[in-house]
PDB file of C-alpha atoms and ligand atoms in Angstrom:
ATOM      1  CA  MET A   1      -1.691 -11.925   7.170  1.00  0.00           C
ATOM      2  CA  THR A   2       0.209 -14.562   8.137  1.00  0.00           C
ATOM      3  CA  MET A   3       1.413 -14.556   4.686  1.00  0.00           C
ATOM      4  CA  GLN A   4       4.415 -15.997   6.426  1.00  0.00           C
ATOM      5  CA  THR A   5       3.333 -18.497   9.007  1.00  0.00           C
ATOM      6  CA  GLU A   6       0.212 -20.267   8.012  1.00  0.00           C
ATOM      7  CA  VAL A   7       0.620 -20.989   4.372  1.00  0.00           C
ATOM      8  CA  ALA A   8       0.650 -24.740   4.882  1.00  0.00           C
ATOM      9  CA  ASP A   9      -2.392 -24.746   7.152  1.00  0.00           C
ATOM     10  CA  ASP A  10      -4.305 -22.437   4.889  1.00  0.00           C
ATOM     11  CA  MET A  11      -3.452 -24.496   1.843  1.00  0.00           C
ATOM     12  CA  LYS A  12      -4.932 -27.459   3.668  1.00  0.00           C
ATOM     13  CA  MET A  13      -8.049 -25.425   4.307  1.00  0.00           C
ATOM     14  CA  THR A  14      -8.208 -24.476   0.645  1.00  0.00           C
ATOM     15  CA  THR A  15      -8.209 -28.097  -0.327  1.00  0.00           C
ATOM     16  CA  GLN A  16     -10.861 -28.902   2.230  1.00  0.00           C
ATOM     17  CA  THR A  17     -13.228 -26.241   1.039  1.00  0.00           C
ATOM     18  CA  SER A  18     -12.416 -26.384  -2.674  1.00  0.00           C
ATOM     19  CA  GLN A  19     -12.251 -22.644  -2.613  1.00  0.00           C
ATOM     20  CA  SER A  20      -9.430 -20.265  -3.246  1.00  0.00           C
ATOM     21  CA  LEU A  21      -8.266 -18.538  -0.117  1.00  0.00           C
ATOM     22  CA  LEU A  22      -6.465 -15.404  -0.996  1.00  0.00           C
ATOM     23  CA  TRP A  23      -4.334 -13.284   1.299  1.00  0.00           C
ATOM     24  CA  ASP A  24      -3.284  -9.773   0.922  1.00  0.00           C
ATOM     25  CA  HIS A  25       0.384  -9.080   1.270  1.00  0.00           C
ATOM     26  CA  VAL A  26      -0.283  -7.122   4.435  1.00  0.00           C
ATOM     27  CA  ASP A  27      -3.502  -8.171   5.999  1.00  0.00           C
ATOM     28  CA  SER A  28      -4.167 -11.551   7.536  1.00  0.00           C
ATOM     29  CA  ARG A  29      -7.821 -11.895   6.784  1.00  0.00           C
ATOM     30  CA  PRO A  30      -8.509 -14.545   4.226  1.00  0.00           C
ATOM     31  CA  VAL A  31     -11.161 -13.711   1.689  1.00  0.00           C
ATOM     32  CA  VAL A  32     -13.024 -16.412  -0.084  1.00  0.00           C
ATOM     33  CA  ALA A  33     -13.067 -15.992  -3.830  1.00  0.00           C
ATOM     34  CA  ASP A  34     -15.226 -18.792  -5.097  1.00  0.00           C
ATOM     35  CA  GLU A  35     -14.888 -19.103  -8.833  1.00  0.00           C
ATOM     36  CA  GLU A  36     -18.323 -20.570  -9.025  1.00  0.00           C
ATOM     37  CA  VAL A  37     -20.015 -17.535  -7.536  1.00  0.00           C
ATOM     38  CA  ALA A  38     -22.684 -16.804 -10.110  1.00  0.00           C
ATOM     39  CA  ASP A  39     -23.151 -13.197  -9.151  1.00  0.00           C
ATOM     40  CA  ARG A  40     -19.781 -11.510  -9.443  1.00  0.00           C
ATOM     41  CA  ASN A  41     -21.159  -8.646  -7.373  1.00  0.00           C
ATOM     42  CA  THR A  42     -20.687 -10.752  -4.300  1.00  0.00           C
ATOM     43  CA  ILE A  43     -16.989 -11.130  -4.943  1.00  0.00           C
ATOM     44  CA  VAL A  44     -15.924  -8.667  -2.251  1.00  0.00           C
ATOM     45  CA  GLN A  45     -16.761 -10.290   1.051  1.00  0.00           C
ATOM     46  CA  LEU A  46     -16.409  -8.112   4.093  1.00  0.00           C
ATOM     47  CA  ASP A  47     -16.283  -9.307   7.673  1.00  0.00           C
ATOM     48  CA  PRO A  48     -19.325  -8.325   9.772  1.00  0.00           C
ATOM     49  CA  ASP A  49     -17.038  -6.053  11.814  1.00  0.00           C
ATOM     50  CA  HIS A  50     -15.734  -4.243   8.724  1.00  0.00           C
ATOM     51  CA  PRO A  51     -16.644  -0.515   8.907  1.00  0.00           C
ATOM     52  CA  GLY A  52     -18.401  -0.754   5.519  1.00  0.00           C
ATOM     53  CA  PHE A  53     -20.242  -4.010   6.151  1.00  0.00           C
ATOM     54  CA  ARG A  54     -23.705  -2.410   6.431  1.00  0.00           C
ATOM     55  CA  ASP A  55     -23.175   0.234   3.773  1.00  0.00           C
ATOM     56  CA  GLN A  56     -24.685  -1.188   0.603  1.00  0.00           C
ATOM     57  CA  GLU A  57     -23.541   1.743  -1.507  1.00  0.00           C
ATOM     58  CA  TYR A  58     -19.940   1.267  -0.354  1.00  0.00           C
ATOM     59  CA  ARG A  59     -20.090  -2.447  -0.975  1.00  0.00           C
ATOM     60  CA  ALA A  60     -21.489  -1.892  -4.463  1.00  0.00           C
ATOM     61  CA  ARG A  61     -18.611   0.461  -5.260  1.00  0.00           C
ATOM     62  CA  ARG A  62     -16.073  -1.988  -3.825  1.00  0.00           C
ATOM     63  CA  ASN A  63     -17.501  -4.602  -6.167  1.00  0.00           C
ATOM     64  CA  GLN A  64     -17.406  -2.192  -9.080  1.00  0.00           C
ATOM     65  CA  ILE A  65     -13.739  -1.415  -8.430  1.00  0.00           C
ATOM     66  CA  ALA A  66     -12.937  -5.093  -7.963  1.00  0.00           C
ATOM     67  CA  GLN A  67     -14.597  -5.761 -11.299  1.00  0.00           C
ATOM     68  CA  LEU A  68     -12.280  -3.266 -13.000  1.00  0.00           C
ATOM     69  CA  ALA A  69      -9.320  -5.269 -11.769  1.00  0.00           C
ATOM     70  CA  MET A  70     -10.882  -8.567 -12.741  1.00  0.00           C
ATOM     71  CA  ASN A  71     -11.355  -7.318 -16.294  1.00  0.00           C
ATOM     72  CA  TYR A  72      -7.817  -5.943 -16.411  1.00  0.00           C
ATOM     73  CA  LEU A  73      -5.223  -7.726 -18.513  1.00  0.00           C
ATOM     74  CA  PRO A  74      -1.516  -7.011 -17.961  1.00  0.00           C
ATOM     75  CA  GLY A  75      -0.353  -4.502 -20.532  1.00  0.00           C
ATOM     76  CA  ASP A  76      -3.771  -2.862 -20.846  1.00  0.00           C
ATOM     77  CA  ALA A  77      -4.234   0.788 -19.983  1.00  0.00           C
ATOM     78  CA  ILE A  78      -5.151   0.892 -16.302  1.00  0.00           C
ATOM     79  CA  PRO A  79      -8.785   1.905 -15.838  1.00  0.00           C
ATOM     80  CA  ASP A  80      -9.561   4.813 -13.537  1.00  0.00           C
ATOM     81  CA  ALA A  81     -11.535   3.950 -10.422  1.00  0.00           C
ATOM     82  CA  PRO A  82     -14.791   5.898  -9.973  1.00  0.00           C
ATOM     83  CA  TYR A  83     -14.219   7.519  -6.596  1.00  0.00           C
ATOM     84  CA  THR A  84     -16.935   9.604  -5.008  1.00  0.00           C
ATOM     85  CA  ARG A  85     -16.580  13.040  -3.482  1.00  0.00           C
ATOM     86  CA  GLU A  86     -16.868  11.376  -0.072  1.00  0.00           C
ATOM     87  CA  GLU A  87     -13.965   9.079  -0.880  1.00  0.00           C
ATOM     88  CA  HIS A  88     -11.787  11.942  -2.069  1.00  0.00           C
ATOM     89  CA  GLN A  89     -12.568  13.529   1.295  1.00  0.00           C
ATOM     90  CA  VAL A  90     -11.233  10.424   3.038  1.00  0.00           C
ATOM     91  CA  TRP A  91      -7.946  10.877   1.136  1.00  0.00           C
ATOM     92  CA  ARG A  92      -7.858  14.548   2.171  1.00  0.00           C
ATOM     93  CA  THR A  93      -8.371  13.646   5.842  1.00  0.00           C
ATOM     94  CA  ILE A  94      -5.607  11.044   5.763  1.00  0.00           C
ATOM     95  CA  TRP A  95      -3.294  13.352   3.838  1.00  0.00           C
ATOM     96  CA  THR A  96      -3.804  16.105   6.396  1.00  0.00           C
ATOM     97  CA  ALA A  97      -2.940  13.727   9.247  1.00  0.00           C
ATOM     98  CA  LEU A  98       0.047  12.231   7.457  1.00  0.00           C
ATOM     99  CA  GLN A  99       1.809  15.383   6.347  1.00  0.00           C
ATOM    100  CA  PRO A 100       3.144  16.427   9.774  1.00  0.00           C
ATOM    101  CA  ALA A 101       3.732  12.785  10.742  1.00  0.00           C
ATOM    102  CA  HIS A 102       5.906  12.316   7.648  1.00  0.00           C
ATOM    103  CA  GLN A 103       7.949  15.385   8.443  1.00  0.00           C
ATOM    104  CA  ARG A 104       8.632  14.033  11.931  1.00  0.00           C
ATOM    105  CA  HIS A 105       9.066  10.351  11.302  1.00  0.00           C
ATOM    106  CA  ALA A 106       9.830   9.558   7.647  1.00  0.00           C
ATOM    107  CA  CYS A 107      13.379   8.898   6.457  1.00  0.00           C
ATOM    108  CA  ALA A 108      14.991  11.252   3.946  1.00  0.00           C
ATOM    109  CA  GLU A 109      14.810   8.729   1.089  1.00  0.00           C
ATOM    110  CA  TYR A 110      11.029   8.537   1.481  1.00  0.00           C
ATOM    111  CA  LEU A 111      10.542  12.296   1.747  1.00  0.00           C
ATOM    112  CA  ALA A 112      12.539  12.814  -1.456  1.00  0.00           C
ATOM    113  CA  SER A 113      10.358  10.275  -3.291  1.00  0.00           C
ATOM    114  CA  LEU A 114       7.183  11.820  -1.918  1.00  0.00           C
ATOM    115  CA  LYS A 115       8.232  15.158  -3.332  1.00  0.00           C
ATOM    116  CA  ARG A 116       8.885  13.612  -6.746  1.00  0.00           C
ATOM    117  CA  LEU A 117       5.332  12.228  -6.916  1.00  0.00           C
ATOM    118  CA  SER A 118       3.738  15.530  -5.809  1.00  0.00           C
ATOM    119  CA  PHE A 119       0.235  14.256  -4.997  1.00  0.00           C
ATOM    120  CA  ALA A 120      -2.716  16.606  -4.948  1.00  0.00           C
ATOM    121  CA  PRO A 121      -3.928  16.800  -1.335  1.00  0.00           C
ATOM    122  CA  ASP A 122      -7.610  16.802  -2.219  1.00  0.00           C
ATOM    123  CA  ARG A 123      -8.141  13.779  -4.442  1.00  0.00           C
ATOM    124  CA  ILE A 124      -7.149  10.153  -4.695  1.00  0.00           C
ATOM    125  CA  PRO A 125      -4.608   9.769  -7.478  1.00  0.00           C
ATOM    126  CA  GLN A 126      -5.368   7.169 -10.113  1.00  0.00           C
ATOM    127  CA  LEU A 127      -2.886   4.300 -10.515  1.00  0.00           C
ATOM    128  CA  ARG A 128      -2.428   5.434 -14.108  1.00  0.00           C
ATOM    129  CA  GLU A 129      -1.133   8.800 -12.930  1.00  0.00           C
ATOM    130  CA  VAL A 130       1.157   7.327 -10.289  1.00  0.00           C
ATOM    131  CA  ASN A 131       2.604   4.922 -12.837  1.00  0.00           C
ATOM    132  CA  GLU A 132       3.576   7.703 -15.204  1.00  0.00           C
ATOM    133  CA  LYS A 133       6.005   9.027 -12.600  1.00  0.00           C
ATOM    134  CA  VAL A 134       7.086   5.804 -10.888  1.00  0.00           C
ATOM    135  CA  GLN A 135       7.857   4.000 -14.135  1.00  0.00           C
ATOM    136  CA  ALA A 136      10.078   6.819 -15.310  1.00  0.00           C
ATOM    137  CA  ILE A 137      12.079   6.616 -12.069  1.00  0.00           C
ATOM    138  CA  SER A 138      12.405   2.903 -11.316  1.00  0.00           C
ATOM    139  CA  GLY A 139      10.626   1.012 -14.091  1.00  0.00           C
ATOM    140  CA  PHE A 140       8.060  -0.289 -11.586  1.00  0.00           C
ATOM    141  CA  ARG A 141       4.363  -0.147 -12.356  1.00  0.00           C
ATOM    142  CA  LEU A 142       1.317  -0.628 -10.166  1.00  0.00           C
ATOM    143  CA  GLU A 143      -1.242  -3.036 -11.611  1.00  0.00           C
ATOM    144  CA  PRO A 144      -4.757  -3.435 -10.196  1.00  0.00           C
ATOM    145  CA  VAL A 145      -5.928  -6.533  -8.362  1.00  0.00           C
ATOM    146  CA  ALA A 146      -9.420  -7.110  -7.062  1.00  0.00           C
ATOM    147  CA  GLY A 147      -8.309  -7.644  -3.503  1.00  0.00           C
ATOM    148  CA  LEU A 148      -6.165 -10.298  -2.037  1.00  0.00           C
ATOM    149  CA  VAL A 149      -3.485 -12.333  -3.726  1.00  0.00           C
ATOM    150  CA  GLN A 150      -1.352 -15.263  -2.688  1.00  0.00           C
ATOM    151  CA  PRO A 151       1.944 -14.204  -1.096  1.00  0.00           C
ATOM    152  CA  ARG A 152       3.976 -16.007  -3.732  1.00  0.00           C
ATOM    153  CA  VAL A 153       2.037 -14.373  -6.555  1.00  0.00           C
ATOM    154  CA  PHE A 154       2.433 -10.955  -4.986  1.00  0.00           C
ATOM    155  CA  LEU A 155       6.143 -11.330  -4.265  1.00  0.00           C
ATOM    156  CA  GLU A 156       7.097 -12.980  -7.560  1.00  0.00           C
ATOM    157  CA  ASN A 157       5.474 -10.182  -9.526  1.00  0.00           C
ATOM    158  CA  LEU A 158       7.970  -7.809  -7.929  1.00  0.00           C
ATOM    159  CA  ALA A 159      10.724  -9.533  -9.918  1.00  0.00           C
ATOM    160  CA  ASN A 160       9.067  -8.197 -13.073  1.00  0.00           C
ATOM    161  CA  GLY A 161       8.753  -4.705 -11.681  1.00  0.00           C
ATOM    162  CA  VAL A 162       5.029  -5.187 -11.109  1.00  0.00           C
ATOM    163  CA  PHE A 163       3.379  -4.205  -7.851  1.00  0.00           C
ATOM    164  CA  LEU A 164      -0.100  -5.721  -7.504  1.00  0.00           C
ATOM    165  CA  CYS A 165      -2.248  -3.025  -6.076  1.00  0.00           C
ATOM    166  CA  THR A 166      -5.760  -2.586  -4.711  1.00  0.00           C
ATOM    167  CA  GLN A 167      -7.737   0.446  -5.890  1.00  0.00           C
ATOM    168  CA  TYR A 168     -10.549   0.703  -3.342  1.00  0.00           C
ATOM    169  CA  ILE A 169     -10.391   3.107  -0.437  1.00  0.00           C
ATOM    170  CA  ARG A 170     -11.383   2.446   3.166  1.00  0.00           C
ATOM    171  CA  HIS A 171     -14.857   3.305   4.460  1.00  0.00           C
ATOM    172  CA  HIS A 172     -15.491   7.004   5.056  1.00  0.00           C
ATOM    173  CA  SER A 173     -16.677   6.413   8.624  1.00  0.00           C
ATOM    174  CA  THR A 174     -13.148   5.480   9.721  1.00  0.00           C
ATOM    175  CA  PRO A 175     -10.734   7.580   7.639  1.00  0.00           C
ATOM    176  CA  LEU A 176      -7.797   6.864   9.923  1.00  0.00           C
ATOM    177  CA  TYR A 177      -8.409   3.137  10.256  1.00  0.00           C
ATOM    178  CA  THR A 178      -8.637   0.312   7.784  1.00  0.00           C
ATOM    179  CA  PRO A 179      -8.694  -3.413   8.528  1.00  0.00           C
ATOM    180  CA  GLU A 180      -7.163  -4.125   5.138  1.00  0.00           C
ATOM    181  CA  PRO A 181      -4.654  -2.420   2.876  1.00  0.00           C
ATOM    182  CA  ASP A 182      -6.377   0.064   0.587  1.00  0.00           C
ATOM    183  CA  VAL A 183      -5.300   2.493  -2.109  1.00  0.00           C
ATOM    184  CA  VAL A 184      -3.905   4.817   0.563  1.00  0.00           C
ATOM    185  CA  HIS A 185      -1.496   2.162   1.808  1.00  0.00           C
ATOM    186  CA  GLU A 186      -0.655   1.125  -1.730  1.00  0.00           C
ATOM    187  CA  ILE A 187       0.077   4.601  -3.063  1.00  0.00           C
ATOM    188  CA  ILE A 188       1.347   6.575  -0.068  1.00  0.00           C
ATOM    189  CA  GLY A 189       3.248   3.527   1.143  1.00  0.00           C
ATOM    190  CA  HIS A 190       4.399   1.408  -1.768  1.00  0.00           C
ATOM    191  CA  GLY A 191       3.896   3.809  -4.671  1.00  0.00           C
ATOM    192  CA  VAL A 192       6.150   6.383  -3.036  1.00  0.00           C
ATOM    193  CA  THR A 193       8.868   3.916  -2.051  1.00  0.00           C
ATOM    194  CA  LEU A 194       8.884   2.519  -5.589  1.00  0.00           C
ATOM    195  CA  ALA A 195       9.783   6.035  -6.719  1.00  0.00           C
ATOM    196  CA  SER A 196      13.114   5.469  -4.942  1.00  0.00           C
ATOM    197  CA  GLU A 197      15.538   3.584  -7.168  1.00  0.00           C
ATOM    198  CA  ARG A 198      17.118   1.774  -4.234  1.00  0.00           C
ATOM    199  CA  LEU A 199      13.886   0.753  -2.531  1.00  0.00           C
ATOM    200  CA  ALA A 200      12.484  -0.334  -5.890  1.00  0.00           C
ATOM    201  CA  GLN A 201      15.583  -2.434  -6.447  1.00  0.00           C
ATOM    202  CA  LEU A 202      15.091  -4.146  -3.084  1.00  0.00           C
ATOM    203  CA  ASN A 203      11.497  -4.960  -4.018  1.00  0.00           C
ATOM    204  CA  ARG A 204      12.710  -6.459  -7.262  1.00  0.00           C
ATOM    205  CA  LEU A 205      15.334  -8.520  -5.417  1.00  0.00           C
ATOM    206  CA  PHE A 206      12.622  -9.862  -3.096  1.00  0.00           C
ATOM    207  CA  GLY A 207      10.750 -11.063  -6.148  1.00  0.00           C
ATOM    208  CA  GLU A 208      13.824 -12.747  -7.592  1.00  0.00           C
ATOM    209  CA  ALA A 209      14.690 -14.386  -4.260  1.00  0.00           C
ATOM    210  CA  VAL A 210      11.144 -15.744  -3.892  1.00  0.00           C
ATOM    211  CA  ARG A 211      11.322 -17.199  -7.387  1.00  0.00           C
ATOM    212  CA  ARG A 212      14.425 -19.135  -6.372  1.00  0.00           C
ATOM    213  CA  ALA A 213      12.897 -20.157  -3.031  1.00  0.00           C
ATOM    214  CA  THR A 214      10.802 -23.150  -3.910  1.00  0.00           C
ATOM    215  CA  GLN A 215      10.186 -24.523  -0.388  1.00  0.00           C
ATOM    216  CA  PRO A 216       7.233 -23.220   1.684  1.00  0.00           C
ATOM    217  CA  GLU A 217       9.521 -22.497   4.668  1.00  0.00           C
ATOM    218  CA  ALA A 218      11.763 -20.357   2.449  1.00  0.00           C
ATOM    219  CA  LEU A 219       8.738 -18.377   1.264  1.00  0.00           C
ATOM    220  CA  GLU A 220       7.679 -17.844   4.854  1.00  0.00           C
ATOM    221  CA  GLN A 221      11.128 -16.600   5.833  1.00  0.00           C
ATOM    222  CA  LEU A 222      11.287 -14.152   2.938  1.00  0.00           C
ATOM    223  CA  SER A 223       7.757 -12.998   3.701  1.00  0.00           C
ATOM    224  CA  ARG A 224       8.767 -12.205   7.278  1.00  0.00           C
ATOM    225  CA  VAL A 225      11.811 -10.297   6.081  1.00  0.00           C
ATOM    226  CA  TYR A 226       9.595  -8.364   3.654  1.00  0.00           C
ATOM    227  CA  TRP A 227       7.242  -7.539   6.527  1.00  0.00           C
ATOM    228  CA  PHE A 228       9.910  -6.254   8.921  1.00  0.00           C
ATOM    229  CA  THR A 229      11.794  -4.276   6.267  1.00  0.00           C
ATOM    230  CA  ILE A 230       9.727  -3.086   3.299  1.00  0.00           C
ATOM    231  CA  GLU A 231       6.501  -2.937   5.323  1.00  0.00           C
ATOM    232  CA  PHE A 232       7.686  -2.024   8.829  1.00  0.00           C
ATOM    233  CA  GLY A 233      11.348  -1.077   8.595  1.00  0.00           C
ATOM    234  CA  VAL A 234      12.910   1.722  10.633  1.00  0.00           C
ATOM    235  CA  LEU A 235      16.423   3.152  10.677  1.00  0.00           C
ATOM    236  CA  HIS A 236      18.631   5.642  12.475  1.00  0.00           C
ATOM    237  CA  GLU A 237      18.984   9.010  10.814  1.00  0.00           C
ATOM    238  CA  ASP A 238      20.233  12.228  12.435  1.00  0.00           C
ATOM    239  CA  SER A 239      20.201  10.506  15.844  1.00  0.00           C
ATOM    240  CA  GLN A 240      16.497   9.719  15.475  1.00  0.00           C
ATOM    241  CA  VAL A 241      14.459   6.697  14.511  1.00  0.00           C
ATOM    242  CA  LYS A 242      12.873   7.180  11.085  1.00  0.00           C
ATOM    243  CA  ALA A 243      10.557   4.991   9.041  1.00  0.00           C
ATOM    244  CA  TYR A 244      11.154   3.530   5.613  1.00  0.00           C
ATOM    245  CA  GLY A 245       8.429   0.846   5.902  1.00  0.00           C
ATOM    246  CA  THR A 246       5.254   1.326   3.922  1.00  0.00           C
ATOM    247  CA  GLY A 247       2.921   0.089   6.673  1.00  0.00           C
ATOM    248  CA  LEU A 248       4.266   2.799   8.944  1.00  0.00           C
ATOM    249  CA  LEU A 249       4.425   5.542   6.341  1.00  0.00           C
ATOM    250  CA  SER A 250       0.817   5.114   5.218  1.00  0.00           C
ATOM    251  CA  SER A 251      -0.624   5.450   8.743  1.00  0.00           C
ATOM    252  CA  ALA A 252      -0.321   8.421  11.074  1.00  0.00           C
ATOM    253  CA  GLY A 253      -1.276   6.115  13.948  1.00  0.00           C
ATOM    254  CA  GLU A 254       1.478   3.615  13.129  1.00  0.00           C
ATOM    255  CA  LEU A 255       4.026   6.436  12.818  1.00  0.00           C
ATOM    256  CA  GLU A 256       3.169   7.749  16.260  1.00  0.00           C
ATOM    257  CA  GLU A 257       3.039   4.306  17.800  1.00  0.00           C
ATOM    258  CA  MET A 258       6.428   3.270  16.403  1.00  0.00           C
ATOM    259  CA  GLN A 259       8.013   5.395  19.126  1.00  0.00           C
ATOM    260  CA  GLU A 260       6.680   2.863  21.632  1.00  0.00           C
ATOM    261  CA  ALA A 261       7.983  -0.224  19.851  1.00  0.00           C
ATOM    262  CA  GLU A 262      10.850  -2.308  21.126  1.00  0.00           C
ATOM    263  CA  LEU A 263      13.712  -1.694  18.730  1.00  0.00           C
ATOM    264  CA  ARG A 264      16.035  -4.519  17.805  1.00  0.00           C
ATOM    265  CA  PRO A 265      19.073  -4.364  15.530  1.00  0.00           C
ATOM    266  CA  LEU A 266      18.543  -5.301  11.889  1.00  0.00           C
ATOM    267  CA  ASP A 267      19.361  -9.006  11.981  1.00  0.00           C
ATOM    268  CA  LEU A 268      17.812 -10.632   8.933  1.00  0.00           C
ATOM    269  CA  ASN A 269      18.362 -14.139  10.195  1.00  0.00           C
ATOM    270  CA  ALA A 270      16.481 -13.313  13.401  1.00  0.00           C
ATOM    271  CA  ILE A 271      13.776 -11.523  11.401  1.00  0.00           C
ATOM    272  CA  SER A 272      13.252 -14.524   9.173  1.00  0.00           C
ATOM    273  CA  HIS A 273      12.053 -16.421  12.259  1.00  0.00           C
ATOM    274  CA  GLN A 274      10.197 -13.583  13.942  1.00  0.00           C
ATOM    275  CA  GLN A 275       6.420 -13.992  14.201  1.00  0.00           C
ATOM    276  CA  TYR A 276       4.111 -10.996  13.950  1.00  0.00           C
ATOM    277  CA  ASP A 277       0.487 -10.054  14.291  1.00  0.00           C
ATOM    278  CA  PRO A 278      -0.647  -7.819  11.423  1.00  0.00           C
ATOM    279  CA  THR A 279      -3.871  -6.798  13.133  1.00  0.00           C
ATOM    280  CA  HIS A 280      -2.191  -4.623  15.795  1.00  0.00           C
ATOM    281  CA  TYR A 281       0.443  -1.939  15.998  1.00  0.00           C
ATOM    282  CA  GLN A 282       3.806  -3.649  15.818  1.00  0.00           C
ATOM    283  CA  PRO A 283       5.371  -4.036  19.291  1.00  0.00           C
ATOM    284  CA  VAL A 284       8.778  -5.016  17.843  1.00  0.00           C
ATOM    285  CA  LEU A 285      10.574  -3.239  15.012  1.00  0.00           C
ATOM    286  CA  PHE A 286      14.019  -3.858  13.547  1.00  0.00           C
ATOM    287  CA  CYS A 287      16.165  -0.781  13.219  1.00  0.00           C
ATOM    288  CA  ALA A 288      19.035  -0.368  10.745  1.00  0.00           C
ATOM    289  CA  GLU A 289      22.011   1.855  11.555  1.00  0.00           C
ATOM    290  CA  SER A 290      21.410   3.927   8.417  1.00  0.00           C
ATOM    291  CA  PHE A 291      19.580   3.831   5.088  1.00  0.00           C
ATOM    292  CA  GLU A 292      22.787   2.835   3.334  1.00  0.00           C
ATOM    293  CA  GLY A 293      23.417   0.063   5.894  1.00  0.00           C
ATOM    294  CA  MET A 294      19.885  -1.277   5.457  1.00  0.00           C
ATOM    295  CA  TYR A 295      20.169  -1.185   1.680  1.00  0.00           C
ATOM    296  CA  GLN A 296      23.504  -3.032   1.577  1.00  0.00           C
ATOM    297  CA  THR A 297      22.508  -5.626   4.185  1.00  0.00           C
ATOM    298  CA  LEU A 298      19.170  -6.398   2.589  1.00  0.00           C
ATOM    299  CA  ARG A 299      20.557  -6.443  -0.942  1.00  0.00           C
ATOM    300  CA  ASP A 300      23.342  -8.869  -0.002  1.00  0.00           C
ATOM    301  CA  TYR A 301      20.889 -11.075   1.909  1.00  0.00           C
ATOM    302  CA  LEU A 302      18.405 -11.262  -0.959  1.00  0.00           C
ATOM    303  CA  MET A 303      21.073 -11.921  -3.559  1.00  0.00           C
ATOM    304  CA  SER A 304      22.392 -14.809  -1.464  1.00  0.00           C
ATOM    305  CA  TRP A 305      19.111 -16.728  -1.796  1.00  0.00           C
TER     306      TRP A 305
HETATM  307 FE1  FE2 B 401       1.927  -3.354   1.893  1.00  0.00          FE
END
């Protein structure tokens, strides 16, 4: 996503094509959402190399789930997504792979939150169910979006305690790979961390900082800091490197690969200028000395904006 680096260029492109280019907060692939598309069923556009590109049934369900979000109005009861047995199986496969990876690589704050949410291993939880627990803990709620949203929209919503969240799940042919953030990333990554009061507070502070940051460069800097902390942050705990970033914690592959990354000290000024490629495992990660140190440093940084 180059939510951080290519906003200006992409905005230019938007103007040129008179279409809305939307980015997810994690993934770099722009998706064209043309308001004039007569048939709303074409709203979810997948790349030809997407694992579900040739699966008409999957694409129809993606559209159906996107439609739920498009009909959703903030404050409404969140509609349940109609997952198939096959899709629940995808969740089960991922859950099975993640459980041991979490025990080895997740920080204590995350593991405590995961326990509080107590997911069933054999079915995808509905956002409605996750919200019941998360809201009681931190006041945050997950609200459905059809797919990709502008970085500023995504980040500013955090100030209101709203996490904009996709509901679809990746294609069943590749349960351990997804080219875009899906409900697994949203719930096992963000949903769980928002059940930590301190991580939820940091998300909220990101939203407030972005609201105050009116210049495109400031948005890009905050987006990079969000990426290397909330999405891909690691820290020292019990003489080991542990993850608190949602992109790591929602992927067994990322959790294993983080051992290979070059670790740099948590320097938010350096991070705010650090480029990244969201389509590969991250070769560089920024490591805090402790959870407490990360929390204090990031909180002070965000409040200074
Ligand atoms: Fe994310």
